[in-house]
XYZ file of C-alpha atoms in Angstrom:
280
model
C 39.414 -5.650 20.329
C 38.876 -9.373 20.812
C 40.603 -11.305 23.610
C 42.444 -13.320 20.957
C 43.738 -10.140 19.320
C 44.933 -8.744 22.651
C 46.706 -11.999 23.466
C 48.504 -11.961 20.131
C 49.588 -8.312 20.346
C 50.906 -8.732 23.884
C 52.821 -11.851 22.868
C 54.423 -9.974 19.981
C 55.357 -7.063 22.253
C 56.928 -9.332 24.873
C 58.875 -11.188 22.198
C 60.514 -7.884 21.238
C 61.830 -7.536 24.794
C 62.580 -11.171 25.539
C 63.899 -12.268 22.140
C 61.286 -15.056 21.964
C 62.475 -16.502 25.274
C 60.610 -17.050 28.512
C 60.428 -14.193 31.002
C 62.832 -16.000 33.326
C 65.421 -16.484 30.587
C 64.976 -13.379 28.475
C 65.306 -10.611 31.088
C 68.963 -10.711 32.078
C 68.677 -7.616 34.313
C 65.809 -9.081 36.336
C 68.003 -12.125 36.971
C 70.141 -9.911 39.252
C 67.267 -9.956 41.751
C 66.829 -13.008 44.025
C 64.153 -15.258 42.564
C 62.263 -15.327 45.860
C 62.101 -11.537 46.301
C 58.603 -10.103 46.376
C 57.519 -6.542 45.634
C 54.559 -4.199 45.879
C 54.529 -1.830 42.920
C 52.228 0.871 41.600
C 52.043 2.877 38.395
C 51.211 6.574 38.285
C 50.534 9.041 35.522
C 52.603 12.201 35.813
C 50.045 14.191 33.852
C 46.302 14.499 33.456
C 44.938 12.019 30.938
C 42.095 9.820 29.804
C 43.125 6.293 30.738
C 43.101 3.467 28.214
C 44.688 0.021 28.238
C 43.247 -1.988 31.134
C 42.976 -5.290 29.266
C 46.474 -4.890 27.835
C 47.965 -4.416 31.302
C 46.232 -7.491 32.644
C 47.311 -9.596 29.673
C 50.957 -8.487 29.899
C 51.251 -9.552 33.516
C 49.309 -12.734 32.837
C 51.733 -13.768 30.116
C 54.831 -12.831 32.124
C 53.703 -14.349 35.421
C 50.082 -15.154 36.174
C 50.830 -15.269 39.907
C 51.398 -11.487 40.038
C 48.245 -9.865 41.404
C 47.312 -6.778 39.398
C 44.630 -4.432 40.701
C 43.296 -1.772 38.331
C 42.449 1.487 40.084
C 40.932 3.241 37.047
C 38.771 2.163 34.132
C 39.171 2.745 30.413
C 37.751 6.135 29.461
C 38.183 7.572 32.949
C 39.649 11.064 33.294
C 42.491 11.040 35.829
C 44.601 13.809 37.283
C 48.377 13.992 37.355
C 50.147 11.783 39.924
C 47.133 9.475 40.177
C 47.715 5.771 40.718
C 46.539 3.686 37.766
C 47.163 0.142 38.980
C 49.133 -1.897 41.491
C 51.100 -5.126 41.071
C 52.039 -7.488 43.895
C 54.266 -10.525 43.472
C 57.654 -11.525 42.149
C 59.920 -8.502 41.821
C 61.552 -10.080 38.785
C 58.241 -10.602 37.015
C 56.936 -7.129 37.786
C 60.032 -5.502 36.327
C 59.951 -7.729 33.252
C 56.331 -6.779 32.557
C 56.720 -3.095 33.419
C 57.829 -1.526 30.143
C 55.545 -3.528 27.862
C 52.515 -2.696 29.990
C 53.455 0.972 30.197
C 54.142 1.178 26.467
C 50.585 0.104 25.720
C 49.040 2.401 28.312
C 51.102 5.488 27.479
C 50.260 5.232 23.777
C 46.583 4.359 24.062
C 45.980 6.893 26.824
C 47.701 9.481 24.651
C 45.246 8.843 21.830
C 42.271 8.799 24.213
C 43.394 12.070 25.794
C 43.913 13.852 22.474
C 40.513 12.628 21.306
C 38.885 13.935 24.475
C 40.346 17.394 23.815
C 38.916 17.367 20.288
C 35.530 16.156 21.514
C 35.450 18.920 24.133
C 36.004 21.498 21.394
C 32.886 20.200 19.628
C 30.649 19.954 22.704
C 28.410 22.884 21.724
C 27.729 21.558 18.231
C 25.992 18.611 16.581
C 29.184 17.632 14.772
C 30.699 14.264 15.662
C 34.417 13.482 15.662
C 35.702 10.590 13.531
C 39.075 8.878 13.319
C 40.777 7.677 10.116
C 42.852 4.746 8.826
C 46.087 6.655 9.537
C 47.094 4.230 12.262
C 50.248 2.364 13.284
C 50.332 -0.905 11.273
C 49.176 -3.795 13.415
C 47.727 -1.566 16.141
C 44.630 -0.183 14.410
C 42.105 -1.967 16.596
C 43.835 -0.716 19.745
C 44.103 2.863 18.485
C 40.512 2.965 17.311
C 39.410 1.571 20.663
C 41.362 4.370 22.351
C 39.503 6.904 20.210
C 36.196 5.601 21.547
C 37.545 5.845 25.108
C 38.156 9.530 24.440
C 34.614 10.046 23.196
C 35.260 9.904 19.448
C 33.602 7.692 16.856
C 35.247 5.150 14.597
C 35.117 5.806 10.878
C 35.397 2.657 8.777
C 37.648 0.051 10.349
C 39.335 -0.966 7.108
C 38.800 -1.361 3.400
C 36.083 -3.967 3.865
C 33.243 -2.365 5.832
C 32.387 0.787 3.867
C 33.150 2.492 0.573
C 35.279 5.618 0.523
C 35.525 6.660 -3.116
C 38.388 9.114 -3.529
C 39.973 11.023 -6.391
C 41.915 8.116 -7.876
C 38.978 5.722 -7.559
C 36.793 8.249 -9.386
C 39.333 8.642 -12.168
C 39.776 4.885 -12.579
C 36.025 4.208 -12.558
C 35.171 6.915 -15.089
C 33.479 9.418 -12.811
C 31.544 9.807 -9.580
C 28.243 8.477 -10.942
C 29.879 5.353 -12.363
C 31.793 4.669 -9.162
C 28.731 5.001 -6.942
C 26.618 2.875 -9.282
C 29.218 0.102 -9.238
C 29.514 0.291 -5.450
C 25.761 -0.176 -5.077
C 25.866 -3.128 -7.455
C 28.779 -4.815 -5.702
C 27.679 -4.320 -2.088
C 24.193 -2.792 -1.833
C 24.191 -2.820 1.977
C 27.531 -1.066 2.491
C 27.635 2.709 3.150
C 28.938 4.711 0.207
C 31.041 7.789 0.871
C 32.497 9.995 -1.840
C 35.313 12.495 -1.420
C 34.836 15.731 -3.382
C 37.118 18.711 -3.881
C 34.654 21.394 -4.986
C 30.964 22.265 -5.163
C 30.342 20.899 -8.696
C 31.703 17.514 -7.565
C 29.458 17.730 -4.512
C 26.434 18.077 -6.776
C 27.560 15.056 -8.785
C 27.864 12.999 -5.587
C 24.409 14.099 -4.460
C 22.920 13.222 -7.829
C 24.600 9.803 -7.639
C 22.994 9.128 -4.249
C 26.058 8.978 -1.988
C 25.289 8.368 1.686
C 28.152 10.503 2.989
C 30.174 13.148 1.190
C 33.632 14.127 2.375
C 34.520 17.763 1.734
C 38.269 17.656 1.288
C 40.127 20.869 2.160
C 37.062 23.079 1.652
C 37.160 26.664 2.889
C 34.672 27.593 5.607
C 32.702 29.636 3.083
C 32.482 26.684 0.692
C 31.473 24.366 3.526
C 28.557 26.645 4.347
C 27.591 26.605 0.681
C 27.869 22.817 0.683
C 25.563 22.521 3.706
C 23.034 24.788 1.980
C 23.261 22.824 -1.264
C 22.974 19.430 0.389
C 19.910 20.209 2.544
C 20.136 16.877 4.362
C 20.275 14.702 1.232
C 23.523 13.177 2.523
C 25.732 13.399 5.574
C 28.644 15.804 5.222
C 32.130 15.165 6.559
C 35.031 17.603 6.624
C 38.637 16.436 6.513
C 42.096 17.795 5.826
C 44.413 19.256 8.496
C 41.732 19.302 11.163
C 43.721 20.711 14.069
C 42.307 21.398 17.508
C 42.333 25.182 17.116
C 40.060 25.217 14.036
C 37.515 22.528 14.932
C 34.904 24.901 16.312
C 34.943 27.061 13.203
C 34.267 24.099 10.938
C 31.640 22.626 13.244
C 29.753 25.921 13.280
C 29.487 25.664 9.495
C 27.004 22.835 10.066
C 28.710 19.610 8.972
C 27.772 16.249 10.447
C 31.290 14.881 10.930
C 34.863 16.064 11.260
C 37.552 13.424 10.677
C 41.104 13.822 11.899
C 44.125 11.616 11.286
C 45.944 13.484 14.052
C 44.126 11.425 16.694
C 46.154 8.344 15.819
C 49.164 9.440 13.771
C 50.344 12.478 15.772
C 50.839 10.397 18.876
C 51.691 12.197 22.127
C 52.282 9.526 24.756
C 51.398 10.038 28.402
C 54.237 10.187 30.951
C 53.936 7.190 33.278
C 56.106 5.807 36.059
C 56.279 2.599 38.085
C 57.454 2.715 41.677
C 58.112 0.085 44.334
C 56.709 0.597 47.829
C 59.598 0.700 50.284
């Protein structure tokens, strides 16, 4: 997440609420409050979570009204208990209320992803298997969601289509086979990692023979995964994917794979319940 990216995303989010108007013109409900009225506000989480979204909060309030003083009470990646204060805001009551929902929308979503990731990581703590995310993200918010995964202790898979090869079934068919696809990948971008998705053990052997760096075992049974680990013998890294739910992670990790990837971290979003309150 670059500062420029954060600025742009916050601007887009505020435009949704303010209809591309200024904060003073676009929030007709806040205009009911005297312009001079000041407020001391704080935001709490109603449930245990891993916090994520500090820079988004600060940028939201900066764009709405830079004179509002925001004090963060937790850091990204920090585990917090229910009813904990996350941050305070002191300044114009109008401005605080205008910024409230946009700031909370970012935090509730990103903290939800970070928290889910932390649960998955905890399930793998007694293994050498690392947790990866996927490209199954909300359009436009990938960088934020992948950042949230790292806050929860997970690792980013490839960021997009540009930084690593992931040769899947349709690529293989269009290229004329696994060997041809891997050979062309090496020729096009010799320094990029090459990963091949396989659906059975014979395809695994083809990917090994072709020299793939990582091999994704798609919807393999536990028995076949163990066979794959035995067959591979460290020649390539092995990744397991396909309906990787929290309750089955340990079983697959015990089979000896290097990575487990799960789209659920970013696409099955369970937001955290947050609330803003004014001190009275």
